[in-house]
Short mmCIF file of C-alpha atoms and ligand atoms in Angstrom, two decimals:
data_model
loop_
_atom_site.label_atom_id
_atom_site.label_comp_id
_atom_site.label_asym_id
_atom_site.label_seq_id
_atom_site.Cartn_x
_atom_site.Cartn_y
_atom_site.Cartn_z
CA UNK A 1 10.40 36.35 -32.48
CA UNK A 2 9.49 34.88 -28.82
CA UNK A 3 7.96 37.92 -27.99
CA UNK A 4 5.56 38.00 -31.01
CA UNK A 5 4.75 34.74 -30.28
CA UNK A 6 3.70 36.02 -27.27
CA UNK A 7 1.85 38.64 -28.48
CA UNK A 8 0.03 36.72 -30.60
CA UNK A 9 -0.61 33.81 -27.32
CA UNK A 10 -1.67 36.69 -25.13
CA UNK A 11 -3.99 38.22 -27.63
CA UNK A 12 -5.51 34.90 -28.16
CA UNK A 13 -6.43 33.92 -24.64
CA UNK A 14 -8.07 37.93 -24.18
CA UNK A 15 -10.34 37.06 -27.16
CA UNK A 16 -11.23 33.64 -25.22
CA UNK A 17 -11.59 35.56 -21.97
CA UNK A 18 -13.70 37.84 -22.95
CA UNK A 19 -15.64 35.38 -24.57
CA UNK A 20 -16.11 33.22 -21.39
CA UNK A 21 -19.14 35.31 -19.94
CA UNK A 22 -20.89 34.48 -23.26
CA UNK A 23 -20.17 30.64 -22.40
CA UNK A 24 -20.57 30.26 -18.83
CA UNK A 25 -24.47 30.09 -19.24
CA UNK A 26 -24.25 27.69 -21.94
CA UNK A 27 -22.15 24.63 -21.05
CA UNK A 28 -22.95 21.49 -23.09
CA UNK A 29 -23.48 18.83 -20.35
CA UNK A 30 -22.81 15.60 -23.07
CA UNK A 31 -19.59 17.34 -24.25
CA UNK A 32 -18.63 18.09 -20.82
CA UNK A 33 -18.97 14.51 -19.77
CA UNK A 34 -16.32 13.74 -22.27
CA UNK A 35 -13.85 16.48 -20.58
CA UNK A 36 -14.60 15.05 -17.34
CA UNK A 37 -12.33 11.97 -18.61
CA UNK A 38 -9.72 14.16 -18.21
CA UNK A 39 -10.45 14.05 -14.26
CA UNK A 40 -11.87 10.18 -13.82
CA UNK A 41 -8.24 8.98 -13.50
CA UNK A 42 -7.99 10.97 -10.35
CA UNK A 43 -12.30 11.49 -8.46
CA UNK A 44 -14.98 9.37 -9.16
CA UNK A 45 -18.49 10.63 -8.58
CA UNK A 46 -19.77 8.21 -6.41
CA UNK A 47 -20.18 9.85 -2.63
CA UNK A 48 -17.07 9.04 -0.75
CA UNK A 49 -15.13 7.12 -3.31
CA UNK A 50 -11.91 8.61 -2.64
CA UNK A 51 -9.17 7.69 -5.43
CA UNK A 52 -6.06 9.81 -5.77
CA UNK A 53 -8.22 13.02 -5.49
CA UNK A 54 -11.41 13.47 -2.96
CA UNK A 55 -14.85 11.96 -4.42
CA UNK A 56 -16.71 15.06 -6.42
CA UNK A 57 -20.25 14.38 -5.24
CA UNK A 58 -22.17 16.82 -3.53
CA UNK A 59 -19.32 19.53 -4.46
CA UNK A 60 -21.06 22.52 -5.04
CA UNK A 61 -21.20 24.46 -1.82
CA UNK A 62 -18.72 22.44 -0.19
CA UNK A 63 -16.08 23.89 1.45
CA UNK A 64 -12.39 23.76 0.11
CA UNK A 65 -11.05 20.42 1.86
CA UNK A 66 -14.00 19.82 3.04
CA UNK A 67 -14.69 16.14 2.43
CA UNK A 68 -14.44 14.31 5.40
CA UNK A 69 -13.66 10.51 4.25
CA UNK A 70 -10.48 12.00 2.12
CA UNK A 71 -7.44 12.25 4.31
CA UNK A 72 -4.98 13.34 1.71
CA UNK A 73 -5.85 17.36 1.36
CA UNK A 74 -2.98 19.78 1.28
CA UNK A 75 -3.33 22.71 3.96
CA UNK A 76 -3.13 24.85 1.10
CA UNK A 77 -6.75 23.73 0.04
CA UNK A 78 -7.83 23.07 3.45
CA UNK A 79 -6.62 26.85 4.38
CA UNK A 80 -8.00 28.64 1.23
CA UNK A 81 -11.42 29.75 2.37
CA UNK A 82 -12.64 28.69 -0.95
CA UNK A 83 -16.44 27.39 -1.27
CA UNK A 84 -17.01 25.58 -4.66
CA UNK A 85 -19.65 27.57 -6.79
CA UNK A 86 -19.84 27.92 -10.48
CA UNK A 87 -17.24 31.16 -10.06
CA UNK A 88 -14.59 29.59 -7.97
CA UNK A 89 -14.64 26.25 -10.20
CA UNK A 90 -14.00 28.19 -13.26
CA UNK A 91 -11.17 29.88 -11.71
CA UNK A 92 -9.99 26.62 -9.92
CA UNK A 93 -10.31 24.65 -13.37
CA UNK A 94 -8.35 27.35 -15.54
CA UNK A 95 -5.23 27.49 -13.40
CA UNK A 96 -5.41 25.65 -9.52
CA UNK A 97 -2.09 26.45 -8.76
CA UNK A 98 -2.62 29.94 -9.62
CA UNK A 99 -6.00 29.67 -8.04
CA UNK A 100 -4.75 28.03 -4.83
CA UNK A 101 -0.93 27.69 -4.60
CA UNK A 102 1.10 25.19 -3.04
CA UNK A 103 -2.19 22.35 -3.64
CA UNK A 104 -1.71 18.84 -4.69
CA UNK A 105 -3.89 18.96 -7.77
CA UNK A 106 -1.38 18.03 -10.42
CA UNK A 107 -3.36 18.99 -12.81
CA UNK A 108 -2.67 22.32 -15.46
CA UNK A 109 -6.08 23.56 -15.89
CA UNK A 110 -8.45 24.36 -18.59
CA UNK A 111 -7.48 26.95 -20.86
CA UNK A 112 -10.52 26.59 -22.97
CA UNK A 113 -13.53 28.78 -21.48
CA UNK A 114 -15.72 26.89 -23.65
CA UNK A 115 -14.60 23.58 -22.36
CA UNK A 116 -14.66 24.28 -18.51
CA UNK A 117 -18.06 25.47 -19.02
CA UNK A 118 -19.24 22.42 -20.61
CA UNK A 119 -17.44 20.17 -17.91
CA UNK A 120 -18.95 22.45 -15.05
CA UNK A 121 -22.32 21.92 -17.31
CA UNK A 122 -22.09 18.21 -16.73
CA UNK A 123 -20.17 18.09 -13.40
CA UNK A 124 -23.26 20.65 -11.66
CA UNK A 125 -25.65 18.35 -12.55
CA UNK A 126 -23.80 14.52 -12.23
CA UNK A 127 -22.21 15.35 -8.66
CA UNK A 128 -26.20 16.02 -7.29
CA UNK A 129 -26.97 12.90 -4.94
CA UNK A 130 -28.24 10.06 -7.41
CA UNK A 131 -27.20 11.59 -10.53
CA UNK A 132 -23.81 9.65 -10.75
CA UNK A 133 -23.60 8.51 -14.24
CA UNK A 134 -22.29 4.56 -13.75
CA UNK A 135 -18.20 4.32 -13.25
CA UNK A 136 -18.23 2.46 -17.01
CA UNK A 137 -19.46 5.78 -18.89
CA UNK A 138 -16.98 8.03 -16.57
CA UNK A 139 -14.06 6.11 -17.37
CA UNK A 140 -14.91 6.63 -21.37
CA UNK A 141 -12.19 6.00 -23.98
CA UNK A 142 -8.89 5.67 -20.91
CA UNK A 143 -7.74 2.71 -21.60
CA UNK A 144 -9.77 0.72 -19.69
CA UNK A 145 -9.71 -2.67 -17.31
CA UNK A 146 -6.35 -4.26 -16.43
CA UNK A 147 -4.55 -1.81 -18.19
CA UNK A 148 -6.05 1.24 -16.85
CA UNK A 149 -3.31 3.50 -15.13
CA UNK A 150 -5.33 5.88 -13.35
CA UNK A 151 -7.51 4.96 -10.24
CA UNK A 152 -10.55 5.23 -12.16
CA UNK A 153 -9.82 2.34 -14.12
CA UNK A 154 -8.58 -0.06 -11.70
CA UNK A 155 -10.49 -3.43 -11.59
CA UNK A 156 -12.48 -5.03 -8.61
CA UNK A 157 -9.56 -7.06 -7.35
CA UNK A 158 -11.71 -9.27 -5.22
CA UNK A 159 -13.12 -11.01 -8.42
CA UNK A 160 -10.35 -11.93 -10.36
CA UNK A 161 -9.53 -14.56 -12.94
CA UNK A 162 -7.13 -16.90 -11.41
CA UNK A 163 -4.36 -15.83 -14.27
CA UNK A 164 -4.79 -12.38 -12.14
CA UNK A 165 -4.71 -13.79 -8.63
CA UNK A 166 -0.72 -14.68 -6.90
CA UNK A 167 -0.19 -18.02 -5.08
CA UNK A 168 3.81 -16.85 -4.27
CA UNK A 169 6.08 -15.15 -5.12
CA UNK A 170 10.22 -16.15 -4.55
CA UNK A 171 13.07 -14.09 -4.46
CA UNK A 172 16.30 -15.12 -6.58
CA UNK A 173 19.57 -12.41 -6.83
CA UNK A 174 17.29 -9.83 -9.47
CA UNK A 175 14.99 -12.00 -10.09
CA UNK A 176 11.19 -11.96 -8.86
CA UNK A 177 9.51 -15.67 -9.37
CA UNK A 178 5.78 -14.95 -9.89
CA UNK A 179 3.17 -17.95 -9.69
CA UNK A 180 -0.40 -17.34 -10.03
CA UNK A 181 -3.41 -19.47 -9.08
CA UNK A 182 -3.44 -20.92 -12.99
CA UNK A 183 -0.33 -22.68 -12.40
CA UNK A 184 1.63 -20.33 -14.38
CA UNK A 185 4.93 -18.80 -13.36
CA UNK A 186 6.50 -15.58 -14.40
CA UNK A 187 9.88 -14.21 -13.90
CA UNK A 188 10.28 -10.33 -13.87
CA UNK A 189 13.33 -8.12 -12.94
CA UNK A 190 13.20 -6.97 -9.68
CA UNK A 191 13.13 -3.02 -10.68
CA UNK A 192 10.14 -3.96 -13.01
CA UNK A 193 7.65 -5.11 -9.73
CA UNK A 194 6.01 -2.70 -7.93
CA UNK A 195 4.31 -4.05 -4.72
CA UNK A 196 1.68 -2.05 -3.32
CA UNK A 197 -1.18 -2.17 -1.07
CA UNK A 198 -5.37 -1.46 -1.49
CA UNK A 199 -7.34 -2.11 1.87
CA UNK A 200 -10.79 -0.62 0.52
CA UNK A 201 -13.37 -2.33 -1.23
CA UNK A 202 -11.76 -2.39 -4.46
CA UNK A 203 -8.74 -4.21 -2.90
CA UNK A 204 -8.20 -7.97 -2.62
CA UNK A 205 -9.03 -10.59 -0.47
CA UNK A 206 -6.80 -10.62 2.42
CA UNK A 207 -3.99 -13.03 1.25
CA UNK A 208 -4.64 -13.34 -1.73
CA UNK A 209 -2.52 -10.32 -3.94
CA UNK A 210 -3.73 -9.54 -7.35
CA UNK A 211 -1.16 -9.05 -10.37
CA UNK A 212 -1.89 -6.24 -12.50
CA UNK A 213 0.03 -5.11 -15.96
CA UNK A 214 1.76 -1.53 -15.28
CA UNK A 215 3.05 0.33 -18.40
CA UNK A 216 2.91 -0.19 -22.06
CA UNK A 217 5.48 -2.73 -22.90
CA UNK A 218 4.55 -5.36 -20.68
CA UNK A 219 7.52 -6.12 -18.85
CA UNK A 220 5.88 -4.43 -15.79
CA UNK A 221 3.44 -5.14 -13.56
CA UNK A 222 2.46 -4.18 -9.93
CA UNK A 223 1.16 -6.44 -7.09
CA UNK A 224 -1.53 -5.29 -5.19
CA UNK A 225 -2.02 -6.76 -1.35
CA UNK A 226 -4.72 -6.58 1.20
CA UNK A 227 -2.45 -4.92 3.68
CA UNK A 228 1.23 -3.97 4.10
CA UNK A 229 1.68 -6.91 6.30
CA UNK A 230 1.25 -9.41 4.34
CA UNK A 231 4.34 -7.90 1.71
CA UNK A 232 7.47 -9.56 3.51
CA UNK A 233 6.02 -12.53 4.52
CA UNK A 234 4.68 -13.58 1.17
CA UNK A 235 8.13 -13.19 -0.33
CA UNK A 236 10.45 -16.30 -0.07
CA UNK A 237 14.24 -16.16 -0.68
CA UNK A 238 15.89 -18.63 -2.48
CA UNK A 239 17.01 -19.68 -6.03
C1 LIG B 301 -3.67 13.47 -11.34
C2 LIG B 301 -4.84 13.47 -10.50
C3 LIG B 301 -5.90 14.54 -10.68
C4 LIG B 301 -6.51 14.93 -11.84
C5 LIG B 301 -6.25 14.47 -13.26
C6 LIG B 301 -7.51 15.90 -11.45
N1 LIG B 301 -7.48 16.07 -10.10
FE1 LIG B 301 -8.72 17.27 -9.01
N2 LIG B 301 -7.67 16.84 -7.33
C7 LIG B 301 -6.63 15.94 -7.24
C8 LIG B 301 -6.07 15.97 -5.89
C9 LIG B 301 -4.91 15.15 -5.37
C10 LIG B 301 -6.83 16.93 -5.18
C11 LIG B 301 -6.58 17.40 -3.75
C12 LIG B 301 -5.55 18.54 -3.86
C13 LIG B 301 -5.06 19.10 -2.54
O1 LIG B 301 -5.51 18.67 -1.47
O2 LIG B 301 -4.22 20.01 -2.61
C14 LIG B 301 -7.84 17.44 -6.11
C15 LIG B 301 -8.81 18.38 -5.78
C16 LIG B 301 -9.85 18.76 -6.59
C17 LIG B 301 -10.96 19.58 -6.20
C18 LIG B 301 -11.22 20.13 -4.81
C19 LIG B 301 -12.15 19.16 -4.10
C20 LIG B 301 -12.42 19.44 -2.64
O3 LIG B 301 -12.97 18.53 -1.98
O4 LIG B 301 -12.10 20.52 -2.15
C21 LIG B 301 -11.77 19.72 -7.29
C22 LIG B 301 -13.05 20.49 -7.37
C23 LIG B 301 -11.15 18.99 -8.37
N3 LIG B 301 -9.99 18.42 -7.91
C24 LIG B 301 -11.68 18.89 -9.65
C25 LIG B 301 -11.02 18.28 -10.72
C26 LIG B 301 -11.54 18.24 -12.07
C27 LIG B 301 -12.89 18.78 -12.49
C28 LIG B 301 -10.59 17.62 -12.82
C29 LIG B 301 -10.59 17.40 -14.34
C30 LIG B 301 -10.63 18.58 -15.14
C31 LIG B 301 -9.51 17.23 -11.94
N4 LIG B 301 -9.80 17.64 -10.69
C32 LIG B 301 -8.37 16.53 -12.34
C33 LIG B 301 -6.16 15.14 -8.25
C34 LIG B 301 -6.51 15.27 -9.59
#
């Protein structure tokens, strides 16, 4: 039974394969701007905006690892030899740990030739200096503003609402005492607070952490400071 299944799996992705040449010259820019979701969590288009993957402007003939402002590429990118073209995009976007094992991209691909040839439609054309479309139209239908998970979403945290913006935060046995600039206090669990740091230009104002939801259910949230520093000493112990 598994192996007709297969079969039948193989036999499907040769009929897509050989298909693919057909395609490649005839991506659909508009409907590859809606794949490109898929990536917005991770690279924005903007030059240098570096988010949990490298910034794709100006990718095409760029090497591998090439970007200077991102510090985070694996040496399995940065050793590949690979220069981005139309060819090694495709190959990169079907499978990249096939294409380049042992990278950081966790990512499965795009099985659909169709589909990477509409995203590569859109992305050769919106990662050309200028051509950015703005961040609201990349981040599409994710789940957008305070809730957004992914990097692409995150908010400004330099203009928040005061409801958004900590005044201190207290320590009690497993108990974190949260008061923001409103007035209002929260109390969350300890394992439910996530403090972490965001020194670009997204990040806020030094000493002044931002609280952001995390998760579905609400009982989460992370808090975002200026700088590691700050962390401990913003912290008071006591019941
Ligand atoms: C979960 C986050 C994530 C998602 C989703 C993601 N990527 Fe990536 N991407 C990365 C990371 C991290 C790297 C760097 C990998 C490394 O250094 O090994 C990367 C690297 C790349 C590179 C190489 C860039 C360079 O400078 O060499 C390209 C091209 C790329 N991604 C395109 C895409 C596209 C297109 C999509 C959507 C179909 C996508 N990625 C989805 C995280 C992601």
């Amino acid at each position: 039974m598994a192996d007709i299944v297969k079969i039948v799996v193989q036999a499907t992705i040769a009929v897509i394969a050989f298909a693919a040449p057909a395609f490649a010259q005839s991506g659909d820019a508009a409907r590859g701007q809606r794949i490109f979701r898929a990536c917005a969590a991770c690279h924005s288009l903007e030059p240098n905006r570096n988010m949990t993957g490298p910034s794709l402007a100006e990718l095409w003939d760029r090497k591998a690892g090439g970007l200077a402002s991102f510090p985070r590429y694996s040496t399995a990118l940065k050793s590949s030899g690979v220069t981005w073209d139309d060819k090694s995009l495709d190959a990169w976007l079907t499978d990249p740990q096939h294409f380049i094992p042992g990278n950081q991209m966790t990512f499965p691909g795009i099985k659909d030739a169709r589909q990477r040839a509409d995203l590569l439609a859109f992305l050769k054309d919106a990662t050309q200096p200028g051509h950015a479309p703005a961040a609201s139209a990349q981040q599409g239908n994710q789940m957008g503003g305070m809730m957004g998970m992914g990097g692409g979403a995150v908010p400004n945290l330099k203009t928040l609402d005061p409801k958004d913006r900590v005044q201190s935060i207290s320590h009690c046995r497993d108990t974190y005492r949260v008061t923001t600039t409103d007035g209002k206090t929260r109390d969350f669990w300890e394992r439910n607070l996530r403090f972490k740091t965001d020194g670009g230009d997204d990040g806020p104002q030094k000493g002044s952490p931002a609280i952001v939801p995390a998760g579905m259910m609400g009982d989460r949230a992370d808090i975002i400071f200026a700088a590691p520093g700050e962390i401990s000493g913003f912290i008071s112990s006591g019941c």
